[in-house]
C-alpha positions as protocol buffer text, in pm:
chain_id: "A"
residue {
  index: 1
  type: UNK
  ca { x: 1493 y: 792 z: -2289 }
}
residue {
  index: 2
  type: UNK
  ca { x: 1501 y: 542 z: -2582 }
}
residue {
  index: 3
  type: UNK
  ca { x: 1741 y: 298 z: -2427 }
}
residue {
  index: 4
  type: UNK
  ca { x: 1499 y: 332 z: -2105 }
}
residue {
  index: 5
  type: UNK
  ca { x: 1223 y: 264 z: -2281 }
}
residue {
  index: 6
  type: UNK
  ca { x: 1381 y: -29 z: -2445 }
}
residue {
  index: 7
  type: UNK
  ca { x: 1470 y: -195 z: -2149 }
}
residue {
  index: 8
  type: UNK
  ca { x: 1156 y: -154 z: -2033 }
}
residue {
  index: 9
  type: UNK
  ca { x: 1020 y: -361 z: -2344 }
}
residue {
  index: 10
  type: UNK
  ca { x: 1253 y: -619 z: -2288 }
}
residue {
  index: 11
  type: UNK
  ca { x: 1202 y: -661 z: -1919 }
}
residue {
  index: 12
  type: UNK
  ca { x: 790 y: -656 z: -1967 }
}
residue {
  index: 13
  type: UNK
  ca { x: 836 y: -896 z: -2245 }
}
residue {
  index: 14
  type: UNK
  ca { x: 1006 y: -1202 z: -2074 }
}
residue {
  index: 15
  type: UNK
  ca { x: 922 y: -1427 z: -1790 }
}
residue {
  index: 16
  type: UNK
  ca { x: 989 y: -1339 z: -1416 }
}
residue {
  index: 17
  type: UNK
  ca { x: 1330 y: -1198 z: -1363 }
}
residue {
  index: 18
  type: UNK
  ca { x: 1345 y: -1395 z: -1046 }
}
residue {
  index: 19
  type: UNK
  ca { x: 1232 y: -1775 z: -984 }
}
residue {
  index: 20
  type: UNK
  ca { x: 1009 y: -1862 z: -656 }
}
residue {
  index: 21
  type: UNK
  ca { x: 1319 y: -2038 z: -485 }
}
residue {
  index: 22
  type: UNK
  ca { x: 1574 y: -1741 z: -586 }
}
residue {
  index: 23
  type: UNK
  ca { x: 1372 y: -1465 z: -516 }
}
residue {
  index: 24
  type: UNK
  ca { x: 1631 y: -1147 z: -378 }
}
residue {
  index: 25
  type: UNK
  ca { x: 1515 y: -835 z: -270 }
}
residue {
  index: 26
  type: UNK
  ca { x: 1821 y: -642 z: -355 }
}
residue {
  index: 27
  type: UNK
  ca { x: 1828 y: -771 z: -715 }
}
residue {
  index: 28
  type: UNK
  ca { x: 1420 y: -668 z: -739 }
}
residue {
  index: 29
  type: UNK
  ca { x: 1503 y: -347 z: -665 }
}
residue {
  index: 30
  type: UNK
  ca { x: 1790 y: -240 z: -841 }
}
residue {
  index: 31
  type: UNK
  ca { x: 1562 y: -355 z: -1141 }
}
residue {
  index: 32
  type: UNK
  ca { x: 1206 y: -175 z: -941 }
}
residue {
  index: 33
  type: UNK
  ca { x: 1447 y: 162 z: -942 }
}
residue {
  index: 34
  type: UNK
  ca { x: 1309 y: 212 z: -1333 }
}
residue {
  index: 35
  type: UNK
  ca { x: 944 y: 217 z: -1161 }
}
residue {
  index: 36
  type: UNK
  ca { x: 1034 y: 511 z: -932 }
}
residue {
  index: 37
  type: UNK
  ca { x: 1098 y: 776 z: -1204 }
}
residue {
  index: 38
  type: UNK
  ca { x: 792 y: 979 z: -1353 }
}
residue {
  index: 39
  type: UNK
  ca { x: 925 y: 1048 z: -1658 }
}
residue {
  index: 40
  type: UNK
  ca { x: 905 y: 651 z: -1702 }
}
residue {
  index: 41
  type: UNK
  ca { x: 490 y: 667 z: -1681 }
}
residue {
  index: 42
  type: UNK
  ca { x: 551 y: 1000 z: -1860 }
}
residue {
  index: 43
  type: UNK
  ca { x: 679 y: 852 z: -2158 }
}
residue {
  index: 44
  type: UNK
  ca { x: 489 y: 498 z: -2167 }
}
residue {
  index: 45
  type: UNK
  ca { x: 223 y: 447 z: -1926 }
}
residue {
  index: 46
  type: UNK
  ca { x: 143 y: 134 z: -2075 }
}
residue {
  index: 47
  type: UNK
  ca { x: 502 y: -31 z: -2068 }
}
residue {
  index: 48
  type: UNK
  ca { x: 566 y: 107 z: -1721 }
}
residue {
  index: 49
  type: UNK
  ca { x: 199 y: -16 z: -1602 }
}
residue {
  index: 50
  type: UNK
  ca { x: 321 y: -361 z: -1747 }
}
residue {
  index: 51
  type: UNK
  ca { x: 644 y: -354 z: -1579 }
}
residue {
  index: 52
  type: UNK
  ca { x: 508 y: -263 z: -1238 }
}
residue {
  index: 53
  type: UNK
  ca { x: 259 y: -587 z: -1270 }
}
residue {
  index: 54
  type: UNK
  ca { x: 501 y: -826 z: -1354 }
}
residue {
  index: 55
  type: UNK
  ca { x: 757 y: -727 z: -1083 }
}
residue {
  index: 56
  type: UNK
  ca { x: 470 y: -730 z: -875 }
}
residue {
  index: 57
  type: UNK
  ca { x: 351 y: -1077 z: -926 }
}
residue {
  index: 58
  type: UNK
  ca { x: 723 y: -1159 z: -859 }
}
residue {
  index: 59
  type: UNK
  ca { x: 698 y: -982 z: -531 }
}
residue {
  index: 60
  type: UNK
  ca { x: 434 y: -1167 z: -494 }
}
residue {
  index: 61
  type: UNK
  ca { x: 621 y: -1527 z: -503 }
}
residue {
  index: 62
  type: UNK
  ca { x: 836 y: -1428 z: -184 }
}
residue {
  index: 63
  type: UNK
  ca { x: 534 y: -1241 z: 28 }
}
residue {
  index: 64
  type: UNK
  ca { x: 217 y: -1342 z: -18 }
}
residue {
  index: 65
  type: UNK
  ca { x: 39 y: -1002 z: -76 }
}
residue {
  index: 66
  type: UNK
  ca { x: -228 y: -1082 z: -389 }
}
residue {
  index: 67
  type: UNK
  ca { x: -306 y: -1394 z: -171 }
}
residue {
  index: 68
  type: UNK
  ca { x: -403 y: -1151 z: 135 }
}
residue {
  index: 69
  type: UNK
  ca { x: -593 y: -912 z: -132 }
}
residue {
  index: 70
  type: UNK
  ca { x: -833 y: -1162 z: -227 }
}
residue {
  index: 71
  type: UNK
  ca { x: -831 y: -1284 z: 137 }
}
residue {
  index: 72
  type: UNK
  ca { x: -978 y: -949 z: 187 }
}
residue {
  index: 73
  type: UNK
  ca { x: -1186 y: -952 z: -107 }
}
residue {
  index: 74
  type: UNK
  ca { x: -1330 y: -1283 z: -33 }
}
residue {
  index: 75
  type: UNK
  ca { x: -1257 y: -1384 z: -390 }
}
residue {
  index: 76
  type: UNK
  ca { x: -967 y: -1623 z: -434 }
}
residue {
  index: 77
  type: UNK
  ca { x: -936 y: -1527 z: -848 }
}
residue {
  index: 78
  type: UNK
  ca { x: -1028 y: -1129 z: -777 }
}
residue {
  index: 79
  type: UNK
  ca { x: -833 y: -912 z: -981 }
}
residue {
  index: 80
  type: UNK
  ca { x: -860 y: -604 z: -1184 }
}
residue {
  index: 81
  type: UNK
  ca { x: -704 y: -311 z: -1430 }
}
residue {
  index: 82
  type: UNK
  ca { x: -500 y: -152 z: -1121 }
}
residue {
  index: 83
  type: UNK
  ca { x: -414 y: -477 z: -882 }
}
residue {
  index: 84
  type: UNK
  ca { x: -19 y: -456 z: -897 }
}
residue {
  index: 85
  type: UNK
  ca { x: 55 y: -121 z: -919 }
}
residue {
  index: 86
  type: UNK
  ca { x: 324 y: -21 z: -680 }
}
residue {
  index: 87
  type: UNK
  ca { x: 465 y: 314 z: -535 }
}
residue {
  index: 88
  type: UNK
  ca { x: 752 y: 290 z: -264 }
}
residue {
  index: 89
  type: UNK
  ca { x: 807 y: 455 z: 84 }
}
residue {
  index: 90
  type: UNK
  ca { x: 1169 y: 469 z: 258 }
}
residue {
  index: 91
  type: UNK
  ca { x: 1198 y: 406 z: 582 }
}
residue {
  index: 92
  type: UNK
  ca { x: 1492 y: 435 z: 863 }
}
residue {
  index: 93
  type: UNK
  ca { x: 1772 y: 157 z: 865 }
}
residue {
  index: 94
  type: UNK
  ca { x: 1803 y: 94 z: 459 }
}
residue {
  index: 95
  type: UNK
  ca { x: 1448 y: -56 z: 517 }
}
residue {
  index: 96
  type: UNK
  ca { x: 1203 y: -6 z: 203 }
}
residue {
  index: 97
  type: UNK
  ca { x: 791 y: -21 z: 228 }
}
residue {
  index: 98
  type: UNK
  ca { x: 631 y: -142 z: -115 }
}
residue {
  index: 99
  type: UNK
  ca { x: 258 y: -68 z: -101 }
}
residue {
  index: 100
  type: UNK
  ca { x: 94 y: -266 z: -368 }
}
residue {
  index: 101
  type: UNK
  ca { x: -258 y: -197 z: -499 }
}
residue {
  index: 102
  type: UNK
  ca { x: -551 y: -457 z: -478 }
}
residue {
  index: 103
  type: UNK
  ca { x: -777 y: -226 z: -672 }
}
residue {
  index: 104
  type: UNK
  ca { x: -829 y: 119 z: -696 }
}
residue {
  index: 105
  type: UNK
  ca { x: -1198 y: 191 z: -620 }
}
residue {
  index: 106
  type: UNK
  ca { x: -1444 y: 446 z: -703 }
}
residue {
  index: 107
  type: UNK
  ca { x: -1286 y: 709 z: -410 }
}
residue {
  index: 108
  type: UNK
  ca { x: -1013 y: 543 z: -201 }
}
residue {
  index: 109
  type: UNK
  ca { x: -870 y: 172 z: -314 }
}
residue {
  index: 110
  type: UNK
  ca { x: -702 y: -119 z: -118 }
}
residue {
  index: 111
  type: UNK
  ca { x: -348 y: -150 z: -71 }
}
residue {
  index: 112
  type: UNK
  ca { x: -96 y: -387 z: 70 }
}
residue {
  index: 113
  type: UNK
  ca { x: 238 y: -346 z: 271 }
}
residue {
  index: 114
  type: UNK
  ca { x: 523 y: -543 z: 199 }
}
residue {
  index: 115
  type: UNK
  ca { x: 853 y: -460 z: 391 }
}
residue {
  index: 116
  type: UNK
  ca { x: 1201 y: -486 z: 207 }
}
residue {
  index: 117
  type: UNK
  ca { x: 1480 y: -539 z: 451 }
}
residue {
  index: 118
  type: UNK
  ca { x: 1766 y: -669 z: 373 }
}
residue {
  index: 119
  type: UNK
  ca { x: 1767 y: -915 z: 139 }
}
residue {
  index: 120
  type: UNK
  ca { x: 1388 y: -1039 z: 225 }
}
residue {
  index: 121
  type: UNK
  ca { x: 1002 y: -952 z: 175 }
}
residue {
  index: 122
  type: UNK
  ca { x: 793 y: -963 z: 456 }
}
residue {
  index: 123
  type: UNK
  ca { x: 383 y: -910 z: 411 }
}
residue {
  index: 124
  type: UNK
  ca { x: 291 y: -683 z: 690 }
}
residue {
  index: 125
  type: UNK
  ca { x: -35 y: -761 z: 947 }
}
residue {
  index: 126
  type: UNK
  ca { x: -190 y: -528 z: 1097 }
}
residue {
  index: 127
  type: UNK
  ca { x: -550 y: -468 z: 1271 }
}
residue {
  index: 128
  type: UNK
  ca { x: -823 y: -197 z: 1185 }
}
residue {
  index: 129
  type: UNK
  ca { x: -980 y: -7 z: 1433 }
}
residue {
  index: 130
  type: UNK
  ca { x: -1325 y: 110 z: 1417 }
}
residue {
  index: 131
  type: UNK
  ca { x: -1547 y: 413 z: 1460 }
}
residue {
  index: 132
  type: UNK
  ca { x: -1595 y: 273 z: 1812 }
}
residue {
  index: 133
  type: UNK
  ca { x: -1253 y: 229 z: 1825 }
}
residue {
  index: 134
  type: UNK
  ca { x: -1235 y: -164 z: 1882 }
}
residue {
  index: 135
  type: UNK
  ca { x: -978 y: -349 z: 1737 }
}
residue {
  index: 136
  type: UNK
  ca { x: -1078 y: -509 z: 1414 }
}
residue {
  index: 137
  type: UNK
  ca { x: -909 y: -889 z: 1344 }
}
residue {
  index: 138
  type: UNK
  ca { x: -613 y: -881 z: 1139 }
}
residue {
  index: 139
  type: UNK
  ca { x: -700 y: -1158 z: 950 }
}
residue {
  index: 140
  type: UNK
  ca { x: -505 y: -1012 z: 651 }
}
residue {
  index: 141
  type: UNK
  ca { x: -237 y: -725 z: 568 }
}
residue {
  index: 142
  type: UNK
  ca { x: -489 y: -540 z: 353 }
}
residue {
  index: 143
  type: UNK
  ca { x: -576 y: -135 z: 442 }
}
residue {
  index: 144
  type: UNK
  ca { x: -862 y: 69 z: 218 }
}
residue {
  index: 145
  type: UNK
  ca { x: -819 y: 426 z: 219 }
}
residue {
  index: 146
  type: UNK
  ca { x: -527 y: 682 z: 168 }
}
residue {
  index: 147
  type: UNK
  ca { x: -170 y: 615 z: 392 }
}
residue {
  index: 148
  type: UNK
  ca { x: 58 y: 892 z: 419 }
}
residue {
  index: 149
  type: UNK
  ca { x: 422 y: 765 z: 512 }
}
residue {
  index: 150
  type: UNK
  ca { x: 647 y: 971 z: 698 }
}
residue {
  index: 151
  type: UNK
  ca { x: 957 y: 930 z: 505 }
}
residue {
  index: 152
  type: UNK
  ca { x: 1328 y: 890 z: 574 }
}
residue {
  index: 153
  type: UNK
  ca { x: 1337 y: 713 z: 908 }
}
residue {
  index: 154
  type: UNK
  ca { x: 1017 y: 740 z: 1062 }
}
residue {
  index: 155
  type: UNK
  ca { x: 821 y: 421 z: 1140 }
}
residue {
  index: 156
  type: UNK
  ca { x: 453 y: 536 z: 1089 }
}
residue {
  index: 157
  type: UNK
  ca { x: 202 y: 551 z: 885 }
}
residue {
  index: 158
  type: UNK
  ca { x: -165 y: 657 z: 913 }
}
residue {
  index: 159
  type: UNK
  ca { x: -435 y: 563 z: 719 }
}
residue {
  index: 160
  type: UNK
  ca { x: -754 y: 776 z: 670 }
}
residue {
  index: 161
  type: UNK
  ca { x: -1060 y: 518 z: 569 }
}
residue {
  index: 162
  type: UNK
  ca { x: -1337 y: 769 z: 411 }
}
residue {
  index: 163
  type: UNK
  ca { x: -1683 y: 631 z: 525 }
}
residue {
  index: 164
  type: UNK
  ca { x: -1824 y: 836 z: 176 }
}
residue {
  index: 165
  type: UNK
  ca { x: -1679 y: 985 z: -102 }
}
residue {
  index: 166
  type: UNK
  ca { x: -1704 y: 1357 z: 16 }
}
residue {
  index: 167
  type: UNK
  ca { x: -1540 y: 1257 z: 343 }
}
residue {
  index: 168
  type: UNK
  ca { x: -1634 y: 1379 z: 648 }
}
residue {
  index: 169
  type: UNK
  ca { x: -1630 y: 1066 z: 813 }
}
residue {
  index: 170
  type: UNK
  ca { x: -1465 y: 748 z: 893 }
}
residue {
  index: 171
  type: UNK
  ca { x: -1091 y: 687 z: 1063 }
}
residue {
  index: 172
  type: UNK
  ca { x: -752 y: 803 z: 1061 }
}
residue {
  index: 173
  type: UNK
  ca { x: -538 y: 555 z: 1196 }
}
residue {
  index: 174
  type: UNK
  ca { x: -188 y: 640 z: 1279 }
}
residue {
  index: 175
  type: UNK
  ca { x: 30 y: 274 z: 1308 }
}
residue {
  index: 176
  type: UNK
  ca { x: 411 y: 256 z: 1442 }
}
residue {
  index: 177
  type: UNK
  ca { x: 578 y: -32 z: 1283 }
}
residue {
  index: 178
  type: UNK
  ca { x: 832 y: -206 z: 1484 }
}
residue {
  index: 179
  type: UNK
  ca { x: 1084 y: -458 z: 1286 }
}
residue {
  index: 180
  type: UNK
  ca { x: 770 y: -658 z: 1095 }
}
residue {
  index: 181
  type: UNK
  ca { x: 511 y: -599 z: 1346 }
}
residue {
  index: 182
  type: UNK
  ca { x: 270 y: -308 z: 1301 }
}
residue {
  index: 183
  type: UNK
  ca { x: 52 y: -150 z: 1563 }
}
residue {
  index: 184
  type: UNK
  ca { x: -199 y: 89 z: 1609 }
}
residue {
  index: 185
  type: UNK
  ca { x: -94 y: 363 z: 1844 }
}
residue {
  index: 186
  type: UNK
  ca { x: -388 y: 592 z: 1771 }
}
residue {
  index: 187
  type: UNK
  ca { x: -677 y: 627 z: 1606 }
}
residue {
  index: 188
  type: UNK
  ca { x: -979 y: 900 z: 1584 }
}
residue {
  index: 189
  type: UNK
  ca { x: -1310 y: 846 z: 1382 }
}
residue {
  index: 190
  type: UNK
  ca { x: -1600 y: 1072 z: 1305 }
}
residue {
  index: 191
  type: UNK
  ca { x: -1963 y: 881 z: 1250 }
}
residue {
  index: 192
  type: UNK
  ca { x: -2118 y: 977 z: 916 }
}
residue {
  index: 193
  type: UNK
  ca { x: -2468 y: 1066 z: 1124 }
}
residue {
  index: 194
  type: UNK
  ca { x: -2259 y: 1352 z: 1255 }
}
residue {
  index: 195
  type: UNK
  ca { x: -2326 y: 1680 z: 1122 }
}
residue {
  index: 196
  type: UNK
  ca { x: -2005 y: 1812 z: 862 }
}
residue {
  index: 197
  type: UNK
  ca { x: -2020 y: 2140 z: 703 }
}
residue {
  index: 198
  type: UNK
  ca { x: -1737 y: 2327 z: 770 }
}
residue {
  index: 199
  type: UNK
  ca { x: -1339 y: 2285 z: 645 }
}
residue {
  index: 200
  type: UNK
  ca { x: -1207 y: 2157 z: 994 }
}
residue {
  index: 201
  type: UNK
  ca { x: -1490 y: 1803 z: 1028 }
}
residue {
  index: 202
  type: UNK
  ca { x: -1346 y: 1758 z: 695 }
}
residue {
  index: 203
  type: UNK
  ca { x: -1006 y: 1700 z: 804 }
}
residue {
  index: 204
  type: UNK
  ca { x: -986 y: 1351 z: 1013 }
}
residue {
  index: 205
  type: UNK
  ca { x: -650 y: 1516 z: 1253 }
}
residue {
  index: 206
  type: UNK
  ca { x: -958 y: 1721 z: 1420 }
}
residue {
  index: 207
  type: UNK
  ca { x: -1183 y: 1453 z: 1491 }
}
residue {
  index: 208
  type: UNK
  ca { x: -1257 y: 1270 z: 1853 }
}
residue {
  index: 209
  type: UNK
  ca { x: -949 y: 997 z: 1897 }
}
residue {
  index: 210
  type: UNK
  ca { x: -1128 y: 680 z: 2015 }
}
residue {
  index: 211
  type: UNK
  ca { x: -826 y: 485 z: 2051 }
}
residue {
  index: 212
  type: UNK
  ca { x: -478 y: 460 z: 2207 }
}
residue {
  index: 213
  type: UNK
  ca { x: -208 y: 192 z: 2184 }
}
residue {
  index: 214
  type: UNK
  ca { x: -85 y: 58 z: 2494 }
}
């Protein structure tokens, strides 16, 4: 745990690992694999917090996400105490999604997606869908809510976007990704005028689905 720890010190303590113009994916994550362990945050939340930024910000060089977070915030200098945290989701085919944190929020935060094949980074787009169940633009690669991945080999994800803090209401979104595009292939949504008071309204699977993907 010591010689961990001290490589974490020494990795938080220096610039980049990786220049803009050399960024590699592989290399990134042979040194992200540190990140992955909870005995890391266990033993030094602050170092590992640290850590997670800066290889974050060097993610950031090859894909864009922070840009497309304060796209979404409207804010071109927004950031705050949990922007860059990072938590990582396998999928099929060696492939690797990094979902990056914007900001945390009082009850659900904002995340982006950033998809490791390879030897790149891609920034995943994707549109929203509403309670109405139109499409919403995808004017950046930015969801707010909890995802739940379906891991080893399984291309989805759905997000569930609470329209208040108790839930109750809002939409689950379930998106297939194929290669670096991501669409929605259902959604269902529950209006916060309806009436919730049971277990079952509470759980988005059992609301009405307003949309399906072609």
């Amino acid at each position: 745990m010591i010689k961990t720890l001290t490589l974490l010190i020494i990795v938080a303590g220096i610039t980049p690992v990786f220049a803009q113009d050399d960024f590699a994916a592989n290399a990134w994550m042979n040194v992200a694999e540190i990140l992955w362990a909870d005995s890391i945050w266990l033993a030094d939340y602050d170092v590992a917090n640290a850590i997670s930024r800066e290889l974050a910000w060097e993610l950031n060089e090859a894909s864009g996400w922070l840009e497309a977070c304060r796209e979404w915030w409207e804010d071109p200098s927004f950031e705050d105490d949990e922007t860059g945290m990072m938590s990582r989701h396998l999928l099929g085919n060696d492939r690797v999604l990094i979902e990056v944190t914007c900001s945390f929020g009082a009850y659900q935060g904002n995340f982006a997606l950033v998809l490791i094949a390879g030897n790149e980074a891609v920034l995943l787009r994707y549109p929203d869908v509403g309670v109405d169940g139109e499409l919403l633009p995808s004017h950046a690669a930015i969801h707010s809510g909890d995802a739940n991945f379906e891991e080893g080999g399984r291309d989805t994800f759905s997000v569930y976007e609470r329209g208040r803090g108790i839930g109750g209401c809002g939409t689950y979104v379930t998106y297939q990704i194929d290669d670096t595009a991501v669409e929605p292939v259902q959604a269902q949504a529950q209006d916060c005028d309806a009436q919730c008071e049971n277990e079952e309204c509470l759980d988005p699977r059992t609301w009405p689905i307003v949309y399906t993907g072609k």
